Amino acid sequence: KIRSFRNQRKKKKENKMAWEDFDGFQSSNIALLKYEVETWTLEVTFHGGGIYHYFDVPAEIWNDLKTAESQGKYLNSNIKGHFRYAKV
């Protein structure tokens, strides 16, 4: 049983996602942006409390989002309607 428990812990550790946070911006709508490099998942947290995951977002789009003049405008023009998403 101890071996089984250790294997379960190891699997949990391996499945843990490593998020890159980005909060170095001002936005009237977006509070926080996160990106998970291995799964290409973008997480958007809005000031109103809603959290959404956008799937299969390439790293290039993530980098462009971070350097955009307006993250909100970039999100609306280049991500919403272009990638699958789910409310978390």
PDB file of C-alpha atoms in Angstrom:
ATOM      1  CA  LYS A   1       0.000   0.000   0.000  1.00  0.00           C
ATOM      2  CA  ILE A   2       2.870   2.402   0.703  1.00  0.00           C
ATOM      3  CA  ARG A   3       4.263   1.878  -2.794  1.00  0.00           C
ATOM      4  CA  SER A   4       0.809   2.580  -4.290  1.00  0.00           C
ATOM      5  CA  PHE A   5       0.503   5.825  -2.289  1.00  0.00           C
ATOM      6  CA  ARG A   6       3.954   6.966  -3.423  1.00  0.00           C
ATOM      7  CA  ASN A   7       3.058   6.273  -7.056  1.00  0.00           C
ATOM      8  CA  GLN A   8      -0.156   8.317  -6.691  1.00  0.00           C
ATOM      9  CA  ARG A   9       1.788  11.240  -5.181  1.00  0.00           C
ATOM     10  CA  LYS A  10       4.323  11.058  -7.996  1.00  0.00           C
ATOM     11  CA  LYS A  11       1.549  11.107 -10.622  1.00  0.00           C
ATOM     12  CA  LYS A  12      -0.099  14.113  -8.947  1.00  0.00           C
ATOM     13  CA  LYS A  13       3.213  15.963  -8.982  1.00  0.00           C
ATOM     14  CA  GLU A  14       3.762  15.141 -12.671  1.00  0.00           C
ATOM     15  CA  ASN A  15       0.256  16.401 -13.575  1.00  0.00           C
ATOM     16  CA  LYS A  16       0.741  19.749 -11.823  1.00  0.00           C
ATOM     17  CA  MET A  17       0.625  22.604 -14.313  1.00  0.00           C
ATOM     18  CA  ALA A  18       3.272  25.321 -14.285  1.00  0.00           C
ATOM     19  CA  TRP A  19       1.573  28.667 -14.902  1.00  0.00           C
ATOM     20  CA  GLU A  20       3.405  31.813 -15.986  1.00  0.00           C
ATOM     21  CA  ASP A  21       1.677  34.876 -14.482  1.00  0.00           C
ATOM     22  CA  PHE A  22       1.513  38.280 -16.127  1.00  0.00           C
ATOM     23  CA  ASP A  23       0.087  41.197 -14.204  1.00  0.00           C
ATOM     24  CA  GLY A  24       2.359  44.044 -15.335  1.00  0.00           C
ATOM     25  CA  PHE A  25      -0.384  45.954 -17.117  1.00  0.00           C
ATOM     26  CA  GLN A  26      -3.344  48.258 -16.512  1.00  0.00           C
ATOM     27  CA  SER A  27      -6.757  47.151 -17.743  1.00  0.00           C
ATOM     28  CA  SER A  28     -10.274  48.223 -16.917  1.00  0.00           C
ATOM     29  CA  ASN A  29     -11.496  44.675 -17.568  1.00  0.00           C
ATOM     30  CA  ILE A  30      -8.651  42.157 -17.061  1.00  0.00           C
ATOM     31  CA  ALA A  31      -7.155  41.561 -13.607  1.00  0.00           C
ATOM     32  CA  LEU A  32      -4.619  38.799 -14.349  1.00  0.00           C
ATOM     33  CA  LEU A  33      -3.315  36.737 -17.249  1.00  0.00           C
ATOM     34  CA  LYS A  34      -1.685  33.314 -16.924  1.00  0.00           C
ATOM     35  CA  TYR A  35      -0.277  30.905 -19.478  1.00  0.00           C
ATOM     36  CA  GLU A  36       0.637  27.229 -19.235  1.00  0.00           C
ATOM     37  CA  VAL A  37       3.386  26.551 -21.778  1.00  0.00           C
ATOM     38  CA  GLU A  38       3.056  22.767 -22.053  1.00  0.00           C
ATOM     39  CA  THR A  39      -0.722  22.705 -22.622  1.00  0.00           C
ATOM     40  CA  TRP A  40      -0.995  26.075 -24.434  1.00  0.00           C
ATOM     41  CA  THR A  41      -3.723  27.164 -22.019  1.00  0.00           C
ATOM     42  CA  LEU A  42      -4.378  30.858 -21.433  1.00  0.00           C
ATOM     43  CA  GLU A  43      -6.185  31.816 -18.235  1.00  0.00           C
ATOM     44  CA  VAL A  44      -7.878  35.213 -18.060  1.00  0.00           C
ATOM     45  CA  THR A  45      -9.165  36.567 -14.746  1.00  0.00           C
ATOM     46  CA  PHE A  46     -11.507  39.520 -15.044  1.00  0.00           C
ATOM     47  CA  HIS A  47     -12.002  42.242 -12.428  1.00  0.00           C
ATOM     48  CA  GLY A  48     -15.599  41.049 -12.021  1.00  0.00           C
ATOM     49  CA  GLY A  49     -14.274  37.685 -10.815  1.00  0.00           C
ATOM     50  CA  GLY A  50     -14.870  35.550 -13.905  1.00  0.00           C
ATOM     51  CA  ILE A  51     -12.063  33.187 -14.897  1.00  0.00           C
ATOM     52  CA  TYR A  52     -11.822  31.691 -18.381  1.00  0.00           C
ATOM     53  CA  HIS A  53      -9.446  29.188 -19.962  1.00  0.00           C
ATOM     54  CA  TYR A  54      -8.656  29.512 -23.665  1.00  0.00           C
ATOM     55  CA  PHE A  55      -7.235  26.332 -25.184  1.00  0.00           C
ATOM     56  CA  ASP A  56      -4.534  25.665 -27.787  1.00  0.00           C
ATOM     57  CA  VAL A  57      -3.235  29.241 -27.694  1.00  0.00           C
ATOM     58  CA  PRO A  58       0.262  29.281 -29.227  1.00  0.00           C
ATOM     59  CA  ALA A  59       3.119  30.856 -27.274  1.00  0.00           C
ATOM     60  CA  GLU A  60       3.444  33.494 -30.010  1.00  0.00           C
ATOM     61  CA  ILE A  61      -0.095  34.736 -29.256  1.00  0.00           C
ATOM     62  CA  TRP A  62       0.721  34.756 -25.508  1.00  0.00           C
ATOM     63  CA  ASN A  63       3.843  36.838 -26.142  1.00  0.00           C
ATOM     64  CA  ASP A  64       1.934  39.235 -28.414  1.00  0.00           C
ATOM     65  CA  LEU A  65      -0.776  39.591 -25.745  1.00  0.00           C
ATOM     66  CA  LYS A  66       1.799  40.519 -23.106  1.00  0.00           C
ATOM     67  CA  THR A  67       3.391  43.181 -25.315  1.00  0.00           C
ATOM     68  CA  ALA A  68       0.176  44.582 -26.762  1.00  0.00           C
ATOM     69  CA  GLU A  69      -0.605  48.245 -26.185  1.00  0.00           C
ATOM     70  CA  SER A  70      -3.976  47.116 -24.773  1.00  0.00           C
ATOM     71  CA  GLN A  71      -4.405  43.566 -23.474  1.00  0.00           C
ATOM     72  CA  GLY A  72      -8.206  43.934 -23.532  1.00  0.00           C
ATOM     73  CA  LYS A  73      -8.296  44.993 -27.181  1.00  0.00           C
ATOM     74  CA  TYR A  74      -5.840  42.247 -28.127  1.00  0.00           C
ATOM     75  CA  LEU A  75      -7.932  39.646 -26.282  1.00  0.00           C
ATOM     76  CA  ASN A  76     -11.115  40.786 -28.046  1.00  0.00           C
ATOM     77  CA  SER A  77      -9.523  40.938 -31.512  1.00  0.00           C
ATOM     78  CA  ASN A  78      -7.176  37.948 -31.535  1.00  0.00           C
ATOM     79  CA  ILE A  79      -8.305  35.424 -28.929  1.00  0.00           C
ATOM     80  CA  LYS A  80     -12.071  35.614 -28.312  1.00  0.00           C
ATOM     81  CA  GLY A  81     -13.830  33.812 -31.134  1.00  0.00           C
ATOM     82  CA  HIS A  82     -10.588  32.236 -32.347  1.00  0.00           C
ATOM     83  CA  PHE A  83      -9.901  29.663 -29.609  1.00  0.00           C
ATOM     84  CA  ARG A  84     -12.014  27.189 -27.656  1.00  0.00           C
ATOM     85  CA  TYR A  85     -12.719  28.347 -24.122  1.00  0.00           C
ATOM     86  CA  ALA A  86     -14.429  27.349 -20.901  1.00  0.00           C
ATOM     87  CA  LYS A  87     -15.474  29.245 -17.803  1.00  0.00           C
ATOM     88  CA  VAL A  88     -13.567  27.924 -14.797  1.00  0.00           C
TER      89      VAL A  88
END
